[in-house]
Amino acid sequence: MFKNRKDAGEKLAKALEKYRTENPIILAIPRGGVEVGLQVAAKLGADFSLIIARKLPFPDNPEAGFGAIAENGSTFVLENAYYWLSEEIIEQIKQEQTAEIERRIKVLRGGKPIPELAGRTVILIDDGIAMGSTMRAAIELCKNRKAGKIVVAVPVAGREVAEELQKKVDELVVIETPVYFRAVAQAYEKWYDVSDEEVLDLLRENIRKKELKDQDFHELET
């Protein structure tokens, strides 16, 4: 379906072209959503930042989660979670993920606060949605920050999760909703876990491109 995250971002940007005139802000969920989001921001000429949200993983199965927490404390927890885990364990996992969120804010966003969202069109982007927990937490953060319009945009998602998320936002944009959906990775020819350093490289390259563009613009003016 997609060669890689860059290809996915380019295709997603085309599907979001109508938002160009709304001066949107693109908020990407790291780490996988960053390259996708940067492609969209570049094509739309939009502001870009990171929104940090983390899955709440099961202690004995970290790949699976029972919810998620965003950087402002907005939390989504599955209703059945308290049958599976004690309140004490859930609180401990939330604290562990909050510490990781704080680390990512410091490392990936340079300790800067999330930009002002009140009244703005916010486009939330990830490289795909499996369970949708982190996206739900990110949506709640945007609602708490009084975003004017919330759009969730991803290259791929499961059909049931997509239907659920569509009820929570102003618009959901998904390019592919496979019938037999098991994991986000199945939609990509080249898939791998993204590192902090790669995210930082992508962000640095984005800044460099902007500086060159601004320089060219000033030269044209003079």
XYZ file of C-alpha atoms in Angstrom:
222
model
C 0.000 0.000 0.000
C 2.763 2.446 0.992
C 6.461 2.227 0.187
C 7.451 3.945 3.437
C 6.336 6.740 5.778
C 7.429 9.438 3.315
C 5.241 7.947 0.598
C 2.349 7.637 3.065
C 2.736 11.283 4.062
C 2.704 12.471 0.456
C -0.504 10.552 -0.260
C -2.112 11.784 2.948
C -1.226 15.380 2.052
C -3.213 15.101 -1.178
C -6.249 13.934 0.786
C -5.904 16.943 3.111
C -5.423 19.620 0.439
C -8.803 21.239 1.203
C -7.492 22.287 4.645
C -4.726 24.463 3.191
C -6.897 27.591 3.370
C -7.724 27.023 7.065
C -4.158 27.692 8.251
C -4.061 24.356 10.100
C -1.487 23.170 12.577
C -0.162 19.660 12.032
C 0.443 17.736 15.256
C 2.324 14.461 14.757
C 2.523 11.677 17.323
C 6.145 10.505 17.651
C 7.880 8.604 16.709
C 6.241 6.979 13.691
C 3.957 9.879 12.876
C 6.710 12.463 12.499
C 7.835 11.801 8.922
C 4.214 11.408 7.805
C 3.268 14.688 9.480
C 6.252 16.587 8.095
C 5.296 15.606 4.552
C 1.757 16.876 5.124
C 2.938 20.140 6.707
C 5.355 20.782 3.825
C 2.722 20.185 1.145
C 0.084 22.336 2.895
C 2.497 25.042 4.008
C 1.219 24.449 7.543
C 2.637 24.920 11.022
C 4.064 21.742 12.536
C 4.709 20.427 16.025
C 4.738 17.226 18.042
C 1.988 16.055 20.372
C 3.232 13.514 22.901
C 0.978 10.628 23.896
C 1.914 7.190 25.145
C 0.221 3.825 25.207
C -0.382 2.308 28.659
C 1.108 -1.174 28.148
C 0.191 -4.380 29.935
C 3.012 -5.393 32.324
C 3.316 -8.890 30.817
C 2.708 -7.854 27.200
C 4.170 -4.412 26.382
C 3.057 -4.607 22.741
C -0.584 -4.567 23.872
C -2.151 -1.711 25.775
C -5.175 -0.956 27.945
C -5.242 2.776 27.256
C -3.073 5.840 26.721
C -2.077 9.130 28.307
C -1.257 12.465 26.660
C 1.204 15.122 27.790
C -1.430 17.210 29.602
C -2.615 14.170 31.564
C -5.610 13.450 29.317
C -6.143 9.721 29.715
C -8.079 7.030 27.906
C -8.473 3.681 29.690
C -10.436 0.677 28.447
C -13.481 -0.035 30.594
C -12.318 -3.564 31.363
C -8.838 -2.495 32.464
C -9.780 -2.456 36.155
C -10.868 -6.100 35.897
C -7.467 -7.086 34.518
C -5.212 -4.857 36.622
C -5.318 -3.344 40.080
C -5.735 0.409 40.471
C -2.250 0.527 41.996
C -0.659 -1.160 38.958
C -2.556 1.105 36.546
C -1.366 4.190 38.441
C 2.221 2.918 38.409
C 2.109 2.369 34.625
C 0.631 5.852 34.129
C 3.497 7.355 36.147
C 6.079 5.409 34.103
C 4.582 6.636 30.825
C 4.292 10.187 32.153
C 8.046 10.090 32.821
C 8.639 8.922 29.240
C 6.369 11.700 27.950
C 8.413 14.273 29.872
C 11.611 12.792 28.435
C 10.258 13.014 24.892
C 9.115 16.613 25.377
C 12.627 17.485 26.515
C 14.489 15.500 23.842
C 12.206 15.711 20.806
C 10.528 19.083 21.332
C 13.402 20.797 23.092
C 11.322 21.271 26.236
C 9.008 23.698 24.432
C 5.287 23.724 25.252
C 2.744 22.559 22.723
C 1.658 25.520 20.536
C -1.565 27.415 21.207
C -4.489 25.432 19.762
C -7.530 27.524 20.755
C -9.744 28.208 17.757
C -7.376 26.548 15.274
C -7.893 23.675 12.875
C -5.733 20.883 14.269
C -4.755 17.904 12.134
C -3.587 14.978 14.269
C -1.309 12.585 12.404
C 0.217 9.191 13.050
C 1.587 6.522 10.708
C -1.491 4.396 11.350
C -4.058 3.420 13.954
C -4.311 -0.045 15.448
C -6.183 0.158 18.778
C -6.393 3.948 18.657
C -5.613 4.565 22.320
C -2.875 7.167 21.821
C -4.985 8.998 19.246
C -7.931 9.102 21.653
C -5.718 10.660 24.333
C -4.394 13.184 21.796
C -7.960 14.076 20.771
C -8.882 14.749 24.402
C -5.864 17.032 24.770
C -6.965 19.060 21.729
C -10.512 19.321 23.077
C -9.157 20.504 26.438
C -7.099 23.134 24.605
C -10.246 24.381 22.815
C -9.159 23.523 19.274
C -11.561 25.033 16.725
C -11.673 21.902 14.563
C -10.066 18.499 15.106
C -9.150 16.334 12.119
C -7.517 12.921 12.536
C -5.534 11.868 9.469
C -3.661 8.582 9.049
C -2.559 6.407 6.135
C -4.147 3.234 7.520
C -6.555 2.116 10.248
C -8.780 -0.767 11.196
C -12.409 -0.286 10.154
C -13.995 -0.625 13.596
C -11.543 1.767 15.247
C -12.001 4.238 12.385
C -15.765 4.206 12.892
C -15.346 4.838 16.629
C -12.878 7.695 16.166
C -15.027 9.347 13.510
C -17.637 10.060 16.196
C -15.093 11.928 18.328
C -13.688 14.406 15.782
C -14.854 16.814 13.079
C -13.367 14.671 10.329
C -11.420 11.438 9.999
C -9.220 10.971 6.932
C -7.938 7.427 6.337
C -6.476 6.296 3.023
C -6.637 2.542 3.598
C -8.928 0.464 5.831
C -7.937 -3.155 5.074
C -10.527 -5.875 5.550
C -8.050 -8.095 7.387
C -6.195 -5.582 9.524
C -3.752 -6.902 12.108
C -1.072 -4.232 12.496
C -0.026 -0.885 11.030
C 3.184 -2.479 9.689
C 1.260 -4.586 7.157
C 0.430 -1.436 5.162
C 4.105 -0.579 4.555
C 6.689 -2.212 2.295
C 9.453 -0.762 4.450
C 8.608 -0.711 8.143
C 10.820 -0.278 11.169
C 10.745 1.315 14.610
C 11.860 4.938 14.455
C 14.543 6.128 16.888
C 14.814 9.446 18.738
C 17.835 10.330 16.612
C 15.934 9.790 13.365
C 13.121 12.028 14.612
C 15.673 14.722 15.483
C 17.319 14.340 12.058
C 13.932 14.786 10.365
C 13.166 17.884 12.456
C 16.591 19.388 11.769
C 16.196 18.767 8.036
C 12.781 20.434 8.163
C 14.261 23.536 9.811
C 17.073 23.617 7.235
C 14.589 23.468 4.336
C 12.547 26.290 5.860
C 15.639 28.455 6.284
C 16.644 27.892 2.647
C 13.101 28.683 1.491
C 13.043 31.891 3.541
C 16.460 32.834 2.175
C 15.282 32.320 -1.408
C 12.173 34.404 -0.681
C 14.208 37.300 0.722
C 16.545 37.177 -2.275
C 13.577 37.404 -4.632
C 12.243 40.402 -2.703
C 15.566 42.224 -2.984
